[in-house]
Every structure is written in C-alpha cells, then in structure tokens.
C-alpha cells in the first residue's frame, strides 16, 4: 500500500474519533504542541538548517530562503499563535438552525468537522503548524504534503507535534506528513476521494491551477491576487497617494498587494504625474498604456499580459480608463476575484463599483492590504478563498467545518 | 463559437446585471413566468407529447415516461410552486457579519449571487422550471443542459420563460437552454471555468460521478442515497415496523428511501421475523445475510455489492449486526452520506450514532423520508447535497448564494 493510501486510510479512521473530542481535550493538545515547539527549538533550527543549506546550494532566491527560515523568534511566534488559537471559540457543535415541525420532529443543523483535510503547499514551514493546529481545533484530521525544499523542517515539525500529542487524548494520526515529496504523491492526493473531504492548495498560481484542474476531491481555491485600485474622477489626491503606495509597496510579495492601478483620465490629467513620480521614487517599476506614458514617460509600455500578471514585486501596471464602467469591466475581465478598491468621493460610484465588481473583498477608500483573517478579526486564517462556494475571502475556523442535520423523532413517518 | 461558449459568455455578461435587480423586479418576473405557463398549457402538452412518443417508441420504461410527463395538473403545480417561491425571503443583500475595526474600517459580509449556475440533468422537465426560477430568485444566470429525451419539453418551457421575461426587467439571457444534447456539450460545460461559477448535476449516480470526476468547475454534488435504518437492541418493535415500512415502501424510487436495514442480533431474535414478513407482504424483495436467512428463509442471499446498491425499488438488503459499533462502521463504509436513522430507546446509543455517522441527516426514531427541502421548511429545493463543502443536505435558496466583503474606509492604510 502506498504511503498516501496508508496515511489517508489512517486519517479517515481517526477522523471519526476526533469528532467526539471535547474543546478542552483539543485545547490541551494545542497547548502541549506550543510547549513542545518551545522545548525543541534547537532541534528545529538544526533540521531547518539542512533545508536552507540545500536550498542555497541549489540556487534558491533569498526571498524563498527567507520564507523557509525557522529561527528562535519565528518558533516563538508559532507558539504564540497557537495560544491565541486556544482562546478562539470552538465552532464544533454550534447550532446553526433549529426547526420544529408540526408533527413533533425537531431538526437541528449543527456545525461538524469536515473530516480529513489535505493540504498541498510550497516552501513555508509555518503552513505546517497553521494547518495542523487549525485542523485540530476544528476536529479534523489533516494530511500535509509540503515541498521537497522544506522536507527536513516539515518532518521535524510533525515529529514535534507527535511528541506533544503522545501526552494527550488526541491520536498522532490526526496530523500526518507525506514524506515522499515526488509529484506522484501529490497526484495521488488529487483523487483520494474515499479518504479526503477537501484539498487546500497554498502556494503559487501554478500549483493552485494544477490542483483545481486535476483534483476530483473538492478544492478550496486560495490565493492568487491580481488586485486593482481604481482612482475615480473625484478621488482625493492625497488619500489616493497614501493608499496606492501602501497597497503596492508595504509588502509587495503578498496576495493582497495591488498589481494594477486604473486611473480615470480626468484625474490622470490633474494628479497623475505626482502619483506616478512617487511610485517611481519608491523604486516601483511602472508599465503603462499610451496615455500614462504621455504623462509619465519613465513608464515602460504595458503589454496585454501585464493586465493579468500578479507581479508580487515592486512592479505595477497602470492604465487610464474613461469612466467607472471601463474600470469595472477591466477588473471583472482580468481580476482574480480577490481584493479590489475604488477611491472616490462619489458615493454612487462607490456603491456601483462594490456591487458589480466580482471579488471576495471590495474596498471604498481603503488599502486592499487589509484582506487577511487577522485584520478581519477572525483570529486565524487557513488561506484566502478566491472561489465562491463554501468560503470567500479570508478563511477562519468556520471554513474548516461542515454541517449536519440532527433529527429527533418519536416514531414520525411521512404520509 | 460553439453554442456552449456563446451561451456561457452571454450568461456571464448578464449575471453582472442580475446582481442589481431588486426583489420586486425578480418577483414580478417570477409571476409573469407562472402566468405564461398557465397561458401556454396546450402548447407545452403538445411539445411534451413529442418526447413521450419518441421515448415510448425507443422503449423507455413507464416510470421514466411518467417522470417526463407534463399535463395540466403538473403545469398548474409548477405555477403554484413559483408563487410559493415569490413569497420566500430574497436572500441577496442579507448582512451576514458586521465588523468594526478600531481604525474606523467597517467590514460587512453580505450575501451575493453565485453568478452563473450550470445545471446538468436527466429526463424531468420540472427541473427546468425549478432551476430557472430558483436561480432567478437568487439573482443568478442559469445554463440548462437537460437530456435529449426531454428536449422538446425543455425547449418549449424555456421559450415560455423567454416570452414571460420579455415583459419584464430581466433579460432573456438569464435563462438559457443548451439545445445540442450531445455528450460534447456536457463535456464543454465541465471545463467552462471562465463563465460558470458552479455546476449542479441532478440525476442518476452515473451522471453525478461523471460530473464530479471530469469537471474542473466547482460542483455541488447531489443526490445518491444509499440510506440505512439501524434497529438497535432496545428499539420499540411497533415503531420500528412503521418506520421501516415507511422508509422502504412509501416512495421507493427517491433518494431518501432506505436501501439497507441493519438489525441488532438480539432484536432480530425477538422481533425480526415479524418485520421481515411484513416487508415481504408488501412485495419487498429481501436480500439477507446468513443470520437473516436463518430467521426468514424467504430472503435471498445478499452479495457484497448489495451493501452498496441504491435499489430505488421495492428491494432491500438486510444485515444482522452484533452492536452499535458494527452498525456505525457499516454505514460509514457503505453509505453515501445522505440520510441515516437509528431506532432505539437508548439515548446514549442514539447520541453516539448521530454524532459518529457521517451523513447530511441523522435521524433518531423517525423515517429517513423527511430529508427534503420542503419538509425541512426551506420552501424550495434545488437538490440534496451529499458533499460537505458549501451546502449539506436539502439545498434551499441560500445554497445558490455566495458572500462578499464590503469594506468602507476613509483613507485607511495598513501599517
């Protein structure tokens, strides 16, 4: 039996027991994991070093190596995040609906775990801890399939989790790592419908597209963010500069950073040059259409593919539009349904934009950088959903649950 | 451009306008559809007759022909169902969450339409009307792909809808039928991710499995019901007989009818024979394991595949189990996560069963036949979800919606 099949089977079996674990049992296990992470810091740093050495010798970029890095501070942050998770309300068992029928039937719709969650992700070892602890809090078993570049770190983290769970009522099979990181094990997970209830990909667009295309297991699509800011005719110039600079430069490598600025042609005439100069001063590379380049000749010419590119870097594409309609049309054509903003003092235009733009989060006069489970106050985040079914936008604990109808009778039959 | 691509594109375009339609505009359109159906009864019956004639000459069974039939009574029932739908609360625009941040950001999570719904279904022309009207009520565009056996009926129904919409603010492209019913058009819909937000298959297991396996568009899986009743040691014999007979014989062709009875071996000894005899008297064909056959020799021997067969007929498989554990294990192994029941006077066993059996609806002392959107009081039903994401069990109007975060700021940036 393959590793994936064996671990899938074990996860499904254990998932039926996790359903019955109390909030206290789950929180105790989480606290033990936090303690064990703190206790085994040296071991984790040593194992992580193997991945970093290997990565460096294989020419991985500094930014990827930084994402892979585990140090004392980051391990303490993990333990801290787990203690915040412990304080969050356990969603399992919550009654979502109560229906009393005339015939005496009582129907209660309650939150239940999904069952088994499959997580396919790249590089970041913090996803290992996030996915394991959020799954545990919601009574789910989880199967982790990280990338080969972080395999030593992931193995070490999961062994730490196992040593923590050993001291608790939660079986170790609740958290399992697929150690074979060949392409075949990912493919096996895509069609493991018998044992997996959902697959969550976390990583680049290519990974996510592959999972969506090839998986028969239901997928929670996360992440890709080709986000726009539209500066309307009446937008306040000072506010627009602050928000655009924040959206593009505060942390360009994340999915809620902006990639394209759409500027109303009248605003462009009066305030465009100053904004573009400020971006340029902040080392942002600008690709613009003809009108942008006539105002700001340092902009390079934008090609068709720029409108659909998620740069994740200090690069931005800028397009002038003749009105709100054109802006909405452009965003619905090129956007990835993540986060979109309009800057305007015209309330009617703001309302039109927010209603008609198809995205998880639609902003009026604020930076798209707020699309995040913690910023939204969810206290946890397993990813940002860019699909429309089940969960949309930042996914907190409820996204890892399903529901079930409990029906209590005393002999009712259907006439 | 193919029919599917052309209609998909038109549906997506119109979906952005449907978002803005008021409840009144949508309800007016629904009333016009009801009136038009009543007005064009003769035309609908004539067109339906073509499908029936063709089906009969092609040897379709009486039960399929009955499902295909449109007569005056059934058309009036459709109009009546539409008028009930008009009275239901419009879920679009409902505020699901309100978050006020310290920095002054106001975040509101509201219900929005999914966008474009693709419906792939077999035979029943009533699905054409259900899918069209429920989609309209929730501000979604819909693309209907029925089977060739009902093509005349479906074309007639959609033309009636179009003549009704002509009199309203709702564009005709809100409801479109794929007229080419070849296998290729279904396949095209499976991967029409650019224009479809969800695919809902309605029909037999084979159709549903194909859609789940081949579709890259997110699927709402509906339907297959290999439902069980477990009779526990302490179950009341009279109540058990009533519920089992109801579950099996009241309407054997539907997904919430029972297909397997699991009987505690002690109950079997005292009350099994009488129950089995009653089933036999009601013309139910019984397949049993050895213990069942030793009590009731008229039962035929059950094969392994009987435990996973959805008979949808007056046939049942019966197995004796030694305890609750074995019953739960059997159901989680062979069930389709639809509706499962325990009959018992032992509250602890009922609770164990309802917690640990993995299904959309878990019953204590009642017939599984109640799993239905109307019985649950949802007032409408687009199908019964047997998956765990997005919607589980009977799907009413909220299952045809997504959510969106509306964020109102006055210049907030992320620090």
Coordinates of C-alpha atoms in Angstrom, one line a residue, chain A residues 12 16-17 19-20 97 99 101 103 105 107 109 112-116 193-194 197-198 212-216 218-221 239 242-244 246 250-251 256 332-333 337 351-367 369-372 374-378 387-394 399 401-415, chain B residues 12 16-17 19-20 97 99 101 103 105 107 109 112-116 193-194 197-198 212-216 218-221 239 242-244 246 250-251 256 332-333 337 351-367 369-372 374-378 387-394 399 401-415:
Chain A
X12 CA -10.2 8.8 7.9
X16 CA -14.3 9.6 13.4
X17 CA -12.8 9.7 16.8
X19 CA -15.5 14.3 16.2
X20 CA -16.0 13.2 19.8
X97 CA -30.6 26.3 12.8
X99 CA -36.7 23.8 13.1
X101 CA -42.2 20.7 12.8
X103 CA -45.6 16.6 13.6
X105 CA -40.0 16.4 14.6
X107 CA -34.4 19.3 13.3
X109 CA -28.5 21.9 12.0
X112 CA -19.4 19.4 12.5
X113 CA -15.8 18.8 11.3
X114 CA -15.2 18.4 7.6
X115 CA -13.4 15.1 8.4
X116 CA -10.0 14.8 6.6
X193 CA -11.9 11.0 -2.7
X194 CA -12.5 8.0 -0.5
X197 CA -13.0 15.6 2.3
X198 CA -11.3 18.6 0.9
X212 CA -8.0 22.8 -9.4
X213 CA -7.6 21.2 -12.8
X214 CA -6.6 17.7 -11.7
X215 CA -8.3 17.1 -8.4
X216 CA -11.6 15.2 -8.1
X218 CA -13.4 19.1 -3.7
X219 CA -10.9 22.0 -3.6
X220 CA -10.9 25.2 -1.6
X221 CA -9.1 27.5 -4.0
X239 CA -5.6 59.9 0.1
X242 CA -1.2 57.1 0.5
X243 CA -3.5 54.2 -0.3
X244 CA -1.8 53.4 -3.7
X246 CA 0.6 51.3 0.8
X250 CA 4.1 48.0 2.1
X251 CA 4.6 44.3 1.3
X256 CA -3.5 41.4 -1.3
X332 CA -14.1 41.7 -14.0
X333 CA -12.1 40.6 -17.0
X337 CA -11.7 37.8 -7.5
X351 CA -21.7 51.6 -4.5
X352 CA -21.8 50.7 -8.2
X353 CA -18.2 49.5 -8.0
X354 CA -18.7 47.5 -4.8
X355 CA -21.9 45.9 -6.1
X356 CA -20.7 45.0 -9.6
X357 CA -17.1 44.1 -9.1
X358 CA -16.9 40.3 -8.6
X359 CA -14.4 39.8 -5.8
X360 CA -14.1 38.4 -2.2
X361 CA -13.4 41.9 -0.8
X362 CA -14.4 45.2 -2.4
X363 CA -13.0 48.4 -0.8
X364 CA -14.1 52.0 -0.8
X365 CA -11.3 54.4 0.2
X366 CA -9.0 51.9 1.9
X367 CA -6.0 49.8 1.1
X369 CA -3.8 45.1 2.2
X370 CA -6.4 44.6 4.9
X371 CA -7.8 41.3 3.3
X372 CA -6.4 39.0 5.9
X374 CA -6.3 38.5 11.4
X375 CA -7.1 42.0 10.1
X376 CA -10.8 40.9 9.7
X377 CA -10.8 39.8 13.3
X378 CA -11.2 36.1 12.6
X387 CA -13.8 30.9 -5.1
X388 CA -17.4 31.5 -4.4
X389 CA -18.6 28.2 -2.9
X390 CA -18.3 27.3 0.8
X391 CA -16.0 30.2 1.8
X392 CA -15.0 33.5 0.3
X393 CA -12.1 35.7 1.3
X394 CA -10.1 35.1 4.5
X399 CA -14.3 27.4 6.8
X401 CA -16.3 22.9 9.2
X402 CA -19.4 21.4 7.6
X403 CA -22.9 21.0 9.0
X404 CA -25.2 18.1 9.7
X405 CA -28.9 17.8 10.4
X406 CA -29.7 16.1 13.7
X407 CA -33.4 15.0 13.6
X408 CA -35.1 13.9 16.8
X409 CA -38.4 12.0 16.5
X410 CA -40.7 9.7 18.4
X411 CA -41.9 7.5 15.5
X412 CA -42.7 10.0 12.8
X413 CA -43.3 8.7 9.3
X414 CA -44.0 10.5 6.1
X415 CA -47.6 10.4 5.0
Chain B
X12 CA -21.7 35.8 -17.5
X16 CA -23.4 41.3 -13.7
X17 CA -26.7 43.0 -14.4
X19 CA -26.9 41.4 -9.3
X20 CA -28.5 44.8 -9.4
X97 CA -21.5 39.7 9.6
X99 CA -17.0 44.0 11.8
X101 CA -12.2 47.9 13.3
X103 CA -9.0 52.2 12.8
X105 CA -12.8 50.4 8.9
X107 CA -16.4 45.4 7.1
X109 CA -20.1 40.4 4.8
X112 CA -24.5 37.9 -3.2
X113 CA -25.5 35.7 -6.2
X114 CA -23.1 33.0 -7.2
X115 CA -23.1 34.4 -10.8
X116 CA -23.7 31.7 -13.4
X193 CA -14.5 27.8 -15.6
X194 CA -14.3 31.2 -17.2
X197 CA -19.4 29.6 -11.1
X198 CA -20.9 26.2 -10.2
X212 CA -17.6 15.1 -10.2
X213 CA -14.7 13.2 -11.9
X214 CA -14.5 15.3 -15.1
X215 CA -15.5 18.8 -14.1
X216 CA -12.9 21.5 -13.2
X218 CA -16.7 23.6 -8.8
X219 CA -19.5 21.0 -8.4
X220 CA -22.4 20.8 -5.9
X221 CA -22.8 17.1 -5.6
X239 CA -42.5 1.8 16.0
X242 CA -43.9 1.6 11.0
X243 CA -40.7 3.5 10.3
X244 CA -39.0 0.7 8.2
X246 CA -42.5 3.9 5.5
X250 CA -43.8 4.9 0.7
X251 CA -41.9 6.0 -2.3
X256 CA -34.2 9.3 0.8
X332 CA -19.6 4.9 7.3
X333 CA -18.2 2.3 4.9
X337 CA -23.6 10.4 3.4
X351 CA -26.3 10.2 20.5
X352 CA -23.3 8.0 19.6
X353 CA -24.9 7.1 16.3
X354 CA -25.9 10.7 15.4
X355 CA -22.5 12.0 16.3
X356 CA -20.4 9.4 14.6
X357 CA -22.3 8.5 11.4
X358 CA -21.1 10.8 8.6
X359 CA -24.2 11.9 6.7
X360 CA -26.2 15.1 5.9
X361 CA -29.1 14.0 8.0
X362 CA -29.0 11.6 11.0
X363 CA -32.4 10.5 12.5
X364 CA -33.4 9.2 15.8
X365 CA -36.7 7.3 15.8
X366 CA -38.0 8.8 12.6
X367 CA -38.3 7.9 8.9
X369 CA -38.1 10.1 4.1
X370 CA -38.2 13.6 5.7
X371 CA -34.9 14.7 4.1
X372 CA -36.4 17.2 1.7
X374 CA -39.9 21.4 1.7
X375 CA -40.2 19.0 4.7
X376 CA -37.4 20.9 6.4
X377 CA -39.3 24.1 5.8
X378 CA -36.9 25.7 3.4
X387 CA -20.9 16.7 -0.1
X388 CA -19.6 18.6 2.9
X389 CA -18.5 21.9 1.4
X390 CA -20.8 24.9 0.9
X391 CA -24.1 23.1 1.5
X392 CA -25.1 19.8 3.1
X393 CA -28.5 18.1 2.9
X394 CA -31.5 19.8 1.3
X399 CA -27.1 27.3 -1.3
X401 CA -25.6 32.3 -3.0
X402 CA -22.0 33.3 -2.1
X403 CA -20.8 36.1 0.1
X404 CA -18.7 39.2 -0.4
X405 CA -16.9 41.6 2.0
X406 CA -17.9 45.2 1.6
X407 CA -15.2 47.4 3.2
X408 CA -15.9 51.1 3.9
X409 CA -13.0 53.3 4.7
X410 CA -11.8 56.9 4.8
X411 CA -8.2 56.5 3.8
X412 CA -7.1 53.6 6.0
X413 CA -3.7 52.0 5.1
X414 CA -2.0 49.1 6.7
X415 CA 0.9 50.0 8.9

